């Protein structure tokens, strides 16, 4: 079965069951500084899982593109990828376990044709605050019994602790920051049997293998999260006002299972990319395990880079841009092990197959393909040159030690295996101990930084963030009034401390313009204007003068937030100051915002400016 069929069947299945299809959000989350990339379908829906009203109702379905950097070390096996697509359905306080589990079973067995005897499921075993999910066990037993399978616990249904069967963006309950939603989940695994041909190891021959083990025989294909808790500031879990379902199923894995093929890299989501790599390297994918692994890494990382570039991420040394840079470098290093070096721009040849794979689902990749190719080639070329320099440097080092190996990793991105191989070709043995120690310190530092980032976001300081979110709407409108209607939002990022707003404008703002913008916003704050929303169609919202985030894809029905009298028609600007399509949340009255101040204004790129601004803590 083709991936496009899996995607289409899934959306149709849930639309038939009362769900509204919503578009995939871009890879970089809007107004959510807690994370660099959308890494699951639920992420753009957090406000709605927490109780905000969604314009499309309580049942939603989509296919969301995502990036999971935490899986980077796993890429190279049969099933892990950094870029992936997640099929998702949500109940926002509507249906729950006894609808979700039978539906998903029906979808995978009837629509995808998976053999029920090869399906295994897991549930939450309970902890000291949330009991074992016996309800899901009962529902699963009935589902299996309807197809003639007696589903015993520990044979077909397995209960696991929070480490395996609890889902939130941060992981287990202990790791969830205050304000984070999460809950017990029920995962489904497909048994590929002992299809050994593509794997070096067959750990499932080991007696300890079980459906939730990481060996690869049983592949997790989907996960129904019963998102019914929110973490409190005192560390306890509180029941949410609504019980949600958050389902996620990886398109890559569901496609693999529907073809009874344990290797996602030989499905149509990757095979054309792999074919080009085979042609360029003059090697076969199945030649030997290390070739297979390297080709998978190149294919995955370059695909992910293309998707990031399509969503406006540019290579840099910061945040998303740094992740992109790392992926391109890593791909080039693994490509090098396939003999792909010298002409570093070869990665540009992988753009067309990626664009073709996603031409229907993400047409933006096709429209931007040429631009993406140039950016990718430029980045590859620059790194290739610096790599060649780095290699020359290594040749000069008489005896490489672990600390030097780590420096090479840090400065040039040389992975351990590559440094070891260089050294080995010269008859040297490098001690991994020192490298591993330095690497661990580096990893701990970046994890702490990532946690800090997570803490600094919406979850911890929602009041400040909500205020700055409303201030962002005021700023957007004020920029258009003072500078002109050519101003369009290009990006927005809010932390508890400041807002950051990117917009189109050709020149530096003068001090006078900055003053005028601040004054205009502070006048609206003083007027204590009401902030309200209504739900309408996208077309009517635009007709009514609502601003939209340029480049964002919107569902048919949207929420429109107005600052000022909401019933005023467009044009009567004295009573409505700003009108914008937005998911919220916002403050109810501008009066509580405090004093608005622009801290910094700078160029971001040709024709794009960036503003950092704050509001004072007290009104
Ligand atoms: N949001 C559910 C999952 O990612 O598994």
Coordinates of C-alpha atoms and ligand atoms in Angstrom, one line a residue:
X1 CA 0.0 0.0 0.0
X2 CA 1.2 3.5 -0.8
X3 CA 1.7 6.0 2.0
X4 CA -0.7 8.4 0.3
X5 CA -3.4 5.7 0.5
X6 CA -2.7 5.2 4.2
X7 CA -3.0 8.9 4.8
X8 CA -6.1 9.3 2.8
X9 CA -7.8 6.2 4.3
X10 CA -7.1 7.4 7.8
X11 CA -8.5 11.0 7.2
X12 CA -11.6 9.6 5.5
X13 CA -12.1 7.0 8.2
X14 CA -12.2 9.7 11.0
X15 CA -14.1 12.3 8.9
X16 CA -16.8 9.6 8.5
X17 CA -16.9 9.4 12.3
X18 CA -17.6 13.1 12.7
X19 CA -14.1 14.5 12.7
X20 CA -13.1 17.7 10.9
X21 CA -9.8 17.7 9.0
X22 CA -7.4 20.4 10.1
X23 CA -4.2 21.3 8.1
X24 CA -0.8 20.4 9.3
X25 CA 0.9 23.3 11.1
X26 CA 4.4 24.3 10.0
X27 CA 7.4 22.5 11.6
X28 CA 8.4 25.6 13.7
X29 CA 5.7 26.2 16.3
X30 CA 4.1 29.6 16.4
X31 CA 4.0 31.4 19.7
X32 CA 5.4 28.5 21.6
X33 CA 9.0 29.0 22.7
X34 CA 8.9 25.8 24.8
X35 CA 10.2 23.7 21.9
X36 CA 12.0 24.2 18.6
X37 CA 9.9 22.0 16.4
X38 CA 6.4 20.5 16.3
X39 CA 7.1 17.0 17.4
X40 CA 3.6 15.5 17.5
X41 CA 0.2 16.3 16.1
X42 CA -1.1 17.5 19.5
X43 CA 1.5 20.3 19.9
X44 CA -0.4 23.0 17.9
X45 CA -3.5 21.9 19.8
X46 CA -2.3 22.4 23.4
X47 CA -4.6 25.3 24.2
X48 CA -7.6 23.2 23.0
X49 CA -6.6 20.2 25.0
X50 CA -6.4 22.5 28.0
X51 CA -10.0 23.7 27.4
X52 CA -10.0 26.5 24.8
X53 CA -12.8 26.1 22.3
X54 CA -11.6 24.9 18.9
X55 CA -13.4 26.5 15.9
X56 CA -13.8 23.2 14.2
X57 CA -15.4 21.5 17.1
X58 CA -14.6 18.6 19.5
X59 CA -13.5 16.0 16.9
X60 CA -10.4 16.7 14.8
X61 CA -8.2 14.7 12.5
X62 CA -5.1 15.5 10.5
X63 CA -1.7 14.5 9.3
X64 CA 1.0 16.6 10.9
X65 CA 4.6 16.9 9.9
X66 CA 7.0 16.6 12.8
X67 CA 10.7 16.5 13.9
X68 CA 12.0 14.4 16.7
X69 CA 15.6 15.2 17.4
X70 CA 15.7 13.0 20.4
X71 CA 15.7 10.0 18.1
X72 CA 18.9 11.0 16.3
X73 CA 21.1 8.2 17.7
X74 CA 18.5 5.7 16.7
X75 CA 18.4 6.7 13.0
X76 CA 20.0 4.0 11.0
X77 CA 17.8 1.2 12.2
X78 CA 14.7 0.0 10.4
X79 CA 12.2 2.4 11.8
X80 CA 13.6 5.6 13.4
X81 CA 13.5 8.9 11.5
X82 CA 13.9 12.5 12.5
X83 CA 11.3 13.8 10.1
X84 CA 8.1 12.0 10.3
X85 CA 4.4 12.4 9.6
X86 CA 1.9 11.7 12.4
X87 CA -1.6 10.7 11.7
X88 CA -3.7 12.2 14.5
X89 CA -7.2 12.2 15.8
X90 CA -8.5 14.1 18.8
X91 CA -11.4 14.1 21.1
X92 CA -11.5 17.5 22.9
X93 CA -13.6 16.3 25.8
X94 CA -15.9 14.2 23.6
X95 CA -15.4 10.5 23.1
X96 CA -13.0 8.4 25.1
X97 CA -11.5 4.9 25.5
X98 CA -14.5 2.8 24.4
X99 CA -14.8 4.6 21.1
X100 CA -11.1 5.3 20.4
X101 CA -9.7 1.8 20.8
X102 CA -12.3 0.0 18.7
X103 CA -12.0 2.6 16.0
X104 CA -8.2 2.4 15.7
X105 CA -8.4 -1.4 15.7
X106 CA -11.0 -1.3 12.9
X107 CA -8.8 1.2 11.0
X108 CA -5.6 -0.9 11.1
X109 CA -7.3 -4.3 10.5
X110 CA -10.0 -3.4 8.0
X111 CA -8.6 -0.3 6.2
X112 CA -4.9 -1.3 6.3
X113 CA -5.5 -5.0 6.3
X114 CA -3.2 -5.8 9.3
X115 CA -3.7 -9.3 10.6
X116 CA -5.2 -9.0 14.2
X117 CA -3.1 -12.0 15.3
X118 CA 0.0 -9.9 14.7
X119 CA -1.2 -7.1 16.9
X120 CA -0.2 -6.6 20.5
X121 CA -1.3 -3.8 22.8
X122 CA 0.0 -2.1 25.9
X123 CA -1.7 -0.1 28.7
X124 CA -0.6 1.8 31.7
X125 CA 0.2 -0.3 34.8
X126 CA -0.6 2.5 37.3
X127 CA 1.5 4.4 39.8
X128 CA 0.9 5.9 43.2
X129 CA -1.4 8.6 41.9
X130 CA -3.1 7.1 38.8
X131 CA -4.5 3.6 38.9
X132 CA -3.9 0.8 36.4
X133 CA -5.9 1.2 33.2
X134 CA -8.2 -1.8 33.7
X135 CA -10.8 -0.1 31.6
X136 CA -8.6 -0.2 28.5
X137 CA -7.8 -3.8 29.2
X138 CA -11.5 -4.7 29.2
X139 CA -12.1 -2.7 26.0
X140 CA -9.2 -4.5 24.3
X141 CA -10.3 -7.9 25.4
X142 CA -13.7 -7.3 23.9
X143 CA -12.2 -6.0 20.7
X144 CA -10.0 -9.1 20.3
X145 CA -12.7 -11.4 21.3
X146 CA -14.9 -10.0 18.5
X147 CA -12.3 -11.3 16.0
X148 CA -12.0 -14.7 17.8
X149 CA -8.8 -13.9 19.7
X150 CA -8.6 -14.6 23.4
X151 CA -6.6 -11.6 24.7
X152 CA -4.9 -12.5 28.0
X153 CA -2.9 -10.1 30.0
X154 CA 0.8 -10.8 29.5
X155 CA 0.1 -12.6 26.3
X156 CA -1.6 -10.1 24.0
X157 CA -2.2 -7.1 26.4
X158 CA 0.7 -5.9 28.4
X159 CA 0.7 -3.4 31.3
X160 CA 3.8 -1.2 31.6
X161 CA 4.8 1.6 34.0
X162 CA 4.9 5.3 33.2
X163 CA 8.3 5.0 31.5
X164 CA 6.6 3.2 28.6
X165 CA 2.9 3.9 28.9
X166 CA 2.5 7.5 29.9
X167 CA 2.6 10.3 27.3
X168 CA 3.3 14.0 27.6
X169 CA 5.6 16.2 25.6
X170 CA 8.1 16.0 28.5
X171 CA 7.6 12.3 29.2
X172 CA 6.7 10.7 32.5
X173 CA 4.7 12.6 35.2
X174 CA 7.8 13.4 37.2
X175 CA 9.3 15.2 34.1
X176 CA 6.2 17.2 33.2
X177 CA 6.5 20.9 34.0
X178 CA 3.6 22.7 35.6
X179 CA 0.8 23.4 33.1
X180 CA 1.8 20.4 30.9
X181 CA -1.1 18.1 29.8
X182 CA -0.5 14.3 29.7
X183 CA -2.0 11.0 30.5
X184 CA -1.8 7.2 30.4
X185 CA -1.6 5.7 26.9
X186 CA -2.3 2.5 25.0
X187 CA 0.1 1.6 22.3
X188 CA -0.3 -0.9 19.5
X189 CA 2.6 -3.1 18.2
X190 CA 2.8 -5.0 14.9
X191 CA 4.8 -8.3 15.0
X192 CA 7.0 -8.5 11.9
X193 CA 8.2 -11.9 12.9
X194 CA 11.8 -12.9 12.3
X195 CA 12.4 -11.0 9.1
X196 CA 16.1 -10.9 9.5
X197 CA 17.4 -10.0 6.1
X198 CA 18.0 -6.3 6.9
X199 CA 19.3 -6.5 10.4
X200 CA 22.7 -7.4 11.9
X201 CA 21.2 -8.4 15.2
X202 CA 18.3 -10.5 16.0
X203 CA 17.8 -9.8 19.7
X204 CA 14.2 -11.1 19.5
X205 CA 15.7 -14.6 19.6
X206 CA 16.5 -13.7 23.1
X207 CA 14.0 -15.0 25.6
X208 CA 13.6 -11.6 27.2
X209 CA 12.1 -10.1 24.1
X210 CA 8.5 -8.7 24.5
X211 CA 6.2 -6.5 22.4
X212 CA 7.5 -3.3 24.0
X213 CA 11.1 -4.1 23.7
X214 CA 13.3 -2.0 21.5
X215 CA 14.7 -4.8 19.3
X216 CA 12.7 -4.0 16.2
X217 CA 10.7 -7.2 15.8
X218 CA 7.6 -5.6 17.3
X219 CA 7.2 -2.1 15.9
X220 CA 5.1 0.5 17.7
X221 CA 2.7 1.7 15.1
X222 CA 0.4 3.9 17.0
X223 CA -0.5 5.4 20.4
X224 CA -3.8 6.5 21.9
X225 CA -3.1 8.9 24.7
X226 CA -5.9 9.5 27.3
X227 CA -5.0 13.1 28.0
X228 CA -6.9 13.8 31.1
X229 CA -4.3 15.3 33.5
X230 CA -2.4 18.5 33.9
X231 CA 0.7 19.0 36.1
X232 CA 0.2 21.4 39.0
X233 CA 2.7 23.8 40.3
X234 CA 2.9 21.7 43.6
X235 CA 4.0 18.7 41.5
X236 CA 0.7 16.8 41.7
X237 CA -1.5 15.8 38.8
X238 CA -4.9 17.4 38.4
X239 CA -7.8 16.0 36.3
X240 CA -8.4 18.3 33.4
X241 CA -11.9 19.8 33.1
X242 CA -12.3 17.6 30.0
X243 CA -11.1 14.1 29.1
X244 CA -9.3 14.2 25.8
X245 CA -8.1 11.6 23.4
X246 CA -4.8 12.4 21.6
X247 CA -4.0 9.7 19.0
X248 CA -0.7 9.6 17.1
X249 CA 0.3 7.0 14.5
X250 CA 3.5 7.4 12.5
X251 CA 2.7 7.4 8.7
X252 CA 6.1 5.8 8.0
X253 CA 5.5 2.9 10.3
X254 CA 1.8 2.3 9.4
X255 CA 2.8 2.2 5.8
X256 CA 5.6 -0.3 6.6
X257 CA 3.2 -2.5 8.6
X258 CA 0.5 -2.3 5.8
X259 CA 3.1 -3.8 3.5
X260 CA 4.4 -6.3 6.0
X261 CA 7.8 -4.7 5.5
X262 CA 9.8 -4.0 8.6
X263 CA 12.0 -1.3 6.9
X264 CA 10.4 2.1 6.6
X265 CA 13.3 3.1 4.3
X266 CA 12.1 0.8 1.6
X267 CA 8.6 2.2 1.5
X268 CA 7.6 4.8 -1.0
X269 CA 8.4 7.5 1.6
X270 CA 12.1 6.8 1.1
X271 CA 12.8 4.4 -1.7
X272 CA 13.3 7.1 -4.4
X273 CA 15.8 9.0 -2.2
X274 CA 17.7 5.8 -1.4
X275 CA 17.8 5.0 -5.2
X276 CA 19.6 8.3 -5.9
X277 CA 22.1 7.7 -3.1
X278 CA 22.8 4.2 -4.5
X279 CA 23.4 5.7 -7.9
X280 CA 25.7 8.5 -6.6
X281 CA 27.7 6.1 -4.4
X282 CA 27.6 3.2 -6.8
X283 CA 26.7 1.0 -3.8
X284 CA 23.7 -1.1 -3.1
X285 CA 21.5 -0.5 -0.1
X286 CA 21.7 -4.1 0.9
X287 CA 25.4 -4.5 0.3
X288 CA 26.3 -4.7 4.0
X289 CA 24.8 -3.4 7.3
X290 CA 27.0 -0.4 7.5
X291 CA 26.1 0.7 4.0
X292 CA 22.4 0.3 4.8
X293 CA 22.8 2.3 7.9
X294 CA 24.7 5.2 6.3
X295 CA 22.2 5.4 3.4
X296 CA 19.3 5.5 5.9
X297 CA 21.0 8.4 7.8
X298 CA 21.7 10.4 4.7
X299 CA 18.2 9.9 3.3
X300 CA 16.5 10.8 6.6
X301 CA 18.7 13.8 7.5
X302 CA 18.5 15.3 4.0
X303 CA 14.8 14.8 3.8
X304 CA 14.4 16.5 7.2
X305 CA 16.6 19.3 6.1
X306 CA 14.5 19.9 3.0
X307 CA 11.3 19.9 5.0
X308 CA 12.8 22.4 7.4
X309 CA 14.1 24.7 4.6
X310 CA 10.6 24.5 3.1
X311 CA 9.2 25.9 6.3
X312 CA 11.6 28.8 6.3
X313 CA 14.4 27.5 8.7
X314 CA 17.8 28.7 7.5
X315 CA 21.1 27.2 8.6
X316 CA 22.7 29.2 11.5
X317 CA 24.4 28.6 14.8
X318 CA 21.2 29.1 16.8
X319 CA 18.1 27.2 17.7
X320 CA 16.3 25.7 14.7
X321 CA 19.0 26.8 12.3
X322 CA 21.6 25.0 14.3
X323 CA 19.6 21.8 14.2
X324 CA 19.3 22.1 10.5
X325 CA 23.1 22.7 10.2
X326 CA 23.8 19.7 12.4
X327 CA 21.6 17.4 10.2
X328 CA 23.3 18.5 7.0
X329 CA 26.7 18.0 8.5
X330 CA 25.9 14.6 9.9
X331 CA 24.4 13.5 6.5
X332 CA 27.6 14.6 4.7
X333 CA 29.8 12.7 7.2
X334 CA 27.8 9.5 6.7
X335 CA 27.7 10.1 3.0
X336 CA 31.5 10.3 3.1
X337 CA 31.6 6.8 4.5
X338 CA 29.7 5.8 1.3
X339 CA 32.5 7.4 -0.7
X340 CA 30.5 10.6 -1.3
X341 CA 33.0 13.4 -0.9
X342 CA 34.7 16.1 -3.0
X343 CA 31.5 17.3 -4.7
X344 CA 29.7 18.1 -1.5
X345 CA 26.8 19.6 -3.4
X346 CA 25.5 16.1 -4.3
X347 CA 22.9 16.5 -1.6
X348 CA 21.1 19.0 -3.8
X349 CA 20.1 16.0 -6.0
X350 CA 18.0 14.6 -3.2
X351 CA 15.7 17.6 -3.2
X352 CA 13.6 16.5 -6.2
X353 CA 12.7 13.1 -4.8
X354 CA 11.7 14.6 -1.5
X355 CA 9.6 17.2 -3.3
X356 CA 8.0 14.4 -5.3
X357 CA 7.2 12.3 -2.3
X358 CA 5.3 15.2 -0.7
X359 CA 3.9 17.0 -3.7
X360 CA 0.3 16.4 -2.7
X361 CA 0.6 16.6 1.1
X362 CA 3.1 19.5 1.3
X363 CA 3.1 21.4 -2.0
X364 CA 5.2 24.1 -0.5
X365 CA 8.2 21.8 -1.0
X366 CA 7.6 21.7 -4.7
X367 CA 7.2 25.4 -5.1
X368 CA 10.3 26.1 -3.1
X369 CA 12.4 23.2 -4.5
X370 CA 14.8 25.3 -6.5
X371 CA 15.5 27.7 -3.6
X372 CA 15.9 24.8 -1.2
X373 CA 18.4 23.1 -3.5
X374 CA 20.6 26.2 -3.7
X375 CA 20.5 26.7 0.1
X376 CA 21.3 23.1 0.8
X377 CA 24.2 23.0 -1.8
X378 CA 25.7 26.2 -0.3
X379 CA 25.6 24.8 3.2
X380 CA 27.0 21.5 2.1
X381 CA 29.8 23.1 0.1
X382 CA 30.8 25.3 3.0
X383 CA 30.9 22.4 5.5
X384 CA 32.7 20.2 2.9
X385 CA 35.5 22.7 2.7
X386 CA 35.9 23.0 6.4
X387 CA 35.8 19.3 6.7
X388 CA 38.7 18.9 4.3
X389 CA 40.6 21.4 6.4
X390 CA 39.8 19.5 9.6
X391 CA 41.0 16.2 8.0
X392 CA 44.3 17.8 7.1
X393 CA 44.6 18.9 10.7
X394 CA 44.0 15.4 11.9
X395 CA 46.7 14.1 9.7
X396 CA 49.2 16.4 11.4
X397 CA 48.3 15.1 14.9
X398 CA 50.7 12.4 15.7
X399 CA 48.7 10.5 18.2
X400 CA 45.0 11.3 18.6
X401 CA 43.6 11.1 22.1
X402 CA 40.0 11.1 23.3
X403 CA 40.0 14.8 24.2
X404 CA 41.2 15.7 20.8
X405 CA 38.6 13.4 19.3
X406 CA 35.9 15.3 21.2
X407 CA 37.3 18.7 20.0
X408 CA 37.0 17.4 16.5
X409 CA 33.4 16.5 17.2
X410 CA 32.7 19.9 18.7
X411 CA 34.4 22.0 16.0
X412 CA 33.8 20.0 12.9
X413 CA 31.0 17.7 13.9
X414 CA 33.1 14.5 13.4
X415 CA 31.2 11.6 15.0
X416 CA 33.3 9.2 17.1
X417 CA 33.1 6.4 14.6
X418 CA 34.7 8.6 11.9
X419 CA 37.6 9.8 14.1
X420 CA 38.2 6.2 15.2
X421 CA 38.2 5.0 11.6
X422 CA 40.7 7.8 10.7
X423 CA 43.0 6.9 13.4
X424 CA 42.6 3.2 12.7
X425 CA 43.7 3.6 9.1
X426 CA 46.9 5.0 10.6
X427 CA 47.4 2.1 12.9
X428 CA 46.3 4.1 16.0
X429 CA 43.9 3.2 18.7
X430 CA 41.9 6.1 20.3
X431 CA 40.7 5.6 23.9
X432 CA 36.9 6.1 23.9
X433 CA 36.8 6.8 27.6
X434 CA 37.9 10.4 27.5
X435 CA 35.8 11.1 24.5
X436 CA 32.7 9.6 26.2
X437 CA 33.3 11.7 29.3
X438 CA 33.6 15.0 27.4
X439 CA 30.6 14.0 25.3
X440 CA 28.5 13.2 28.4
X441 CA 29.3 16.6 29.9
X442 CA 28.3 18.3 26.6
X443 CA 25.1 16.3 26.4
X444 CA 24.1 17.1 30.1
X445 CA 24.7 20.8 29.3
X446 CA 22.5 20.8 26.3
X447 CA 19.8 18.8 28.2
X448 CA 19.8 21.4 31.0
X449 CA 19.6 24.2 28.4
X450 CA 16.7 22.4 26.8
X451 CA 14.9 22.0 30.1
X452 CA 15.5 25.6 30.9
X453 CA 13.9 26.5 27.6
X454 CA 11.0 24.2 28.3
X455 CA 10.5 25.8 31.7
X456 CA 10.6 29.3 30.4
X457 CA 7.7 28.8 28.1
X458 CA 3.9 28.9 28.2
X459 CA 3.5 26.2 30.7
X460 CA 5.2 27.9 33.6
X461 CA 4.2 31.5 33.1
X462 CA 1.0 31.4 31.2
X463 CA -0.3 34.8 32.5
X464 CA 2.8 36.7 31.2
X465 CA 2.8 34.8 28.0
X466 CA -0.9 35.5 27.4
X467 CA -0.4 39.2 28.0
X468 CA 2.5 39.3 25.6
X469 CA 0.4 37.4 23.1
X470 CA -2.3 40.1 23.1
X471 CA 0.5 42.8 23.0
X472 CA 1.7 41.0 19.8
X473 CA -1.7 41.6 18.2
X474 CA -1.5 45.3 19.2
X475 CA 2.0 45.6 17.8
X476 CA 1.0 43.9 14.5
X477 CA -1.8 46.4 13.9
X478 CA 0.2 49.4 15.2
X479 CA 3.0 48.6 12.7
X480 CA 0.5 48.6 9.9
X481 CA -0.9 51.9 10.9
X482 CA 2.4 53.7 11.4
X483 CA 4.5 52.0 8.7
X484 CA 1.9 50.9 6.2
X485 CA -0.2 48.0 5.1
X486 CA 2.8 46.3 3.5
X487 CA 3.7 45.0 7.0
X488 CA 3.0 41.3 7.3
X489 CA 3.8 39.0 10.2
X490 CA 6.7 36.7 9.3
X491 CA 7.1 35.0 12.7
X492 CA 6.4 35.3 16.4
X493 CA 7.9 33.9 19.5
X494 CA 6.9 34.6 23.1
X495 CA 8.6 33.8 26.4
X496 CA 7.5 35.0 29.8
X497 CA 10.0 37.8 29.6
X498 CA 9.5 39.3 26.1
X499 CA 7.7 39.0 22.8
X500 CA 9.6 38.7 19.5
X501 CA 7.9 39.7 16.3
X502 CA 9.3 39.4 12.7
X503 CA 7.6 41.4 9.9
X504 CA 8.2 42.6 6.4
X505 CA 9.5 46.1 6.1
X506 CA 12.3 47.4 3.9
X507 CA 14.2 49.7 6.2
X508 CA 15.4 50.3 9.8
X509 CA 12.7 51.9 12.0
X510 CA 13.5 55.5 13.1
X511 CA 13.4 56.5 16.7
X512 CA 10.3 58.6 15.9
X513 CA 8.5 55.6 14.3
X514 CA 9.3 53.5 17.3
X515 CA 8.0 56.1 19.7
X516 CA 4.8 56.5 17.6
X517 CA 4.3 52.7 17.6
X518 CA 4.8 52.5 21.4
X519 CA 2.4 55.5 22.0
X520 CA -0.3 54.0 19.8
X521 CA -0.1 50.7 21.6
X522 CA -0.1 52.3 25.1
X523 CA -3.2 54.3 24.1
X524 CA -5.0 51.1 23.4
X525 CA -3.9 49.6 26.7
X526 CA -5.1 52.8 28.5
X527 CA -8.5 52.6 26.8
X528 CA -8.9 49.1 28.4
X529 CA -10.4 47.7 25.2
X530 CA -12.3 44.4 25.4
X531 CA -10.6 41.4 23.8
X532 CA -13.0 38.8 22.4
X533 CA -13.3 36.1 19.7
X534 CA -15.8 34.7 17.3
X535 CA -15.7 31.6 15.2
X536 CA -16.3 32.1 11.5
X537 CA -15.1 30.7 8.1
X538 CA -11.6 31.6 6.9
X539 CA -13.1 33.4 3.9
X540 CA -15.5 35.5 6.0
X541 CA -12.7 36.4 8.4
X542 CA -10.5 37.7 5.6
X543 CA -13.5 39.6 4.1
X544 CA -14.0 41.1 7.5
X545 CA -10.5 42.5 7.5
X546 CA -8.9 40.0 9.9
X547 CA -5.1 39.7 9.6
X548 CA -3.7 36.2 9.1
X549 CA -0.2 34.9 9.7
X550 CA 1.3 34.9 6.2
X551 CA 2.1 31.4 5.0
X552 CA 0.1 29.6 7.6
X553 CA -2.5 27.1 6.4
X554 CA -5.8 27.5 8.2
X555 CA -8.7 25.1 8.6
X556 CA -12.1 26.0 7.1
X557 CA -13.4 27.5 10.4
X558 CA -11.2 29.8 12.3
X559 CA -11.2 31.9 15.5
X560 CA -11.0 35.6 15.0
X561 CA -9.8 37.7 18.0
X562 CA -10.8 41.4 18.1
X563 CA -9.4 44.0 20.3
X564 CA -12.0 46.7 20.7
X565 CA -15.7 46.5 20.0
X566 CA -16.1 43.1 18.3
X567 CA -19.3 43.9 16.5
X568 CA -17.8 46.9 14.7
X569 CA -17.5 46.4 11.0
X570 CA -14.1 46.7 9.3
X571 CA -13.1 50.2 8.6
X572 CA -14.6 51.6 11.8
X573 CA -11.2 51.5 13.3
X574 CA -12.2 53.8 16.1
X575 CA -14.1 51.0 17.7
X576 CA -12.1 47.9 16.7
X577 CA -8.3 48.3 16.8
X578 CA -7.1 44.9 15.8
X579 CA -8.7 41.8 14.2
X580 CA -6.7 38.7 13.7
X581 CA -7.1 35.0 13.0
X582 CA -5.6 33.3 16.0
X583 CA -6.1 30.3 18.3
X584 CA -5.7 32.3 21.5
X585 CA -5.5 32.5 24.4
X586 CA -5.6 36.2 25.1
X587 CA -6.3 38.5 28.0
X588 CA -9.9 39.8 28.4
X589 CA -9.1 43.5 28.6
X590 CA -6.1 45.4 27.3
X591 CA -5.9 47.4 30.6
X592 CA -4.1 44.7 32.4
X593 CA -1.2 44.6 30.0
X594 CA 1.0 47.2 31.6
X595 CA 3.3 49.6 29.7
X596 CA 4.4 48.4 26.3
X597 CA 8.1 49.1 25.4
X598 CA 10.2 48.1 22.3
X599 CA 13.6 46.9 23.6
X600 CA 15.3 46.3 20.3
X601 CA 14.7 46.6 16.5
X602 CA 17.0 44.9 14.1
X603 CA 17.3 43.5 10.6
X604 CA 16.6 39.8 10.2
X605 CA 17.2 39.4 6.5
X606 CA 16.5 41.3 3.3
X607 CA 13.2 43.1 3.8
X608 CA 12.5 41.6 7.2
X609 CA 12.8 43.2 10.6
X610 CA 12.6 41.9 14.1
X611 CA 11.3 43.6 17.2
X612 CA 11.8 42.6 20.8
X613 CA 9.3 44.1 23.2
X614 CA 8.0 43.8 26.8
X615 CA 5.1 44.9 28.9
X616 CA 5.7 46.1 32.5
X617 CA 4.7 43.6 35.1
X618 CA 2.0 45.8 36.6
X619 CA -0.8 47.5 34.7
Ligands
LIG1 N1 0.8 12.5 20.9 C1 0.9 11.1 21.0 C2 2.2 10.6 20.5 O1 3.0 11.3 20.0 O2 2.4 9.4 20.7

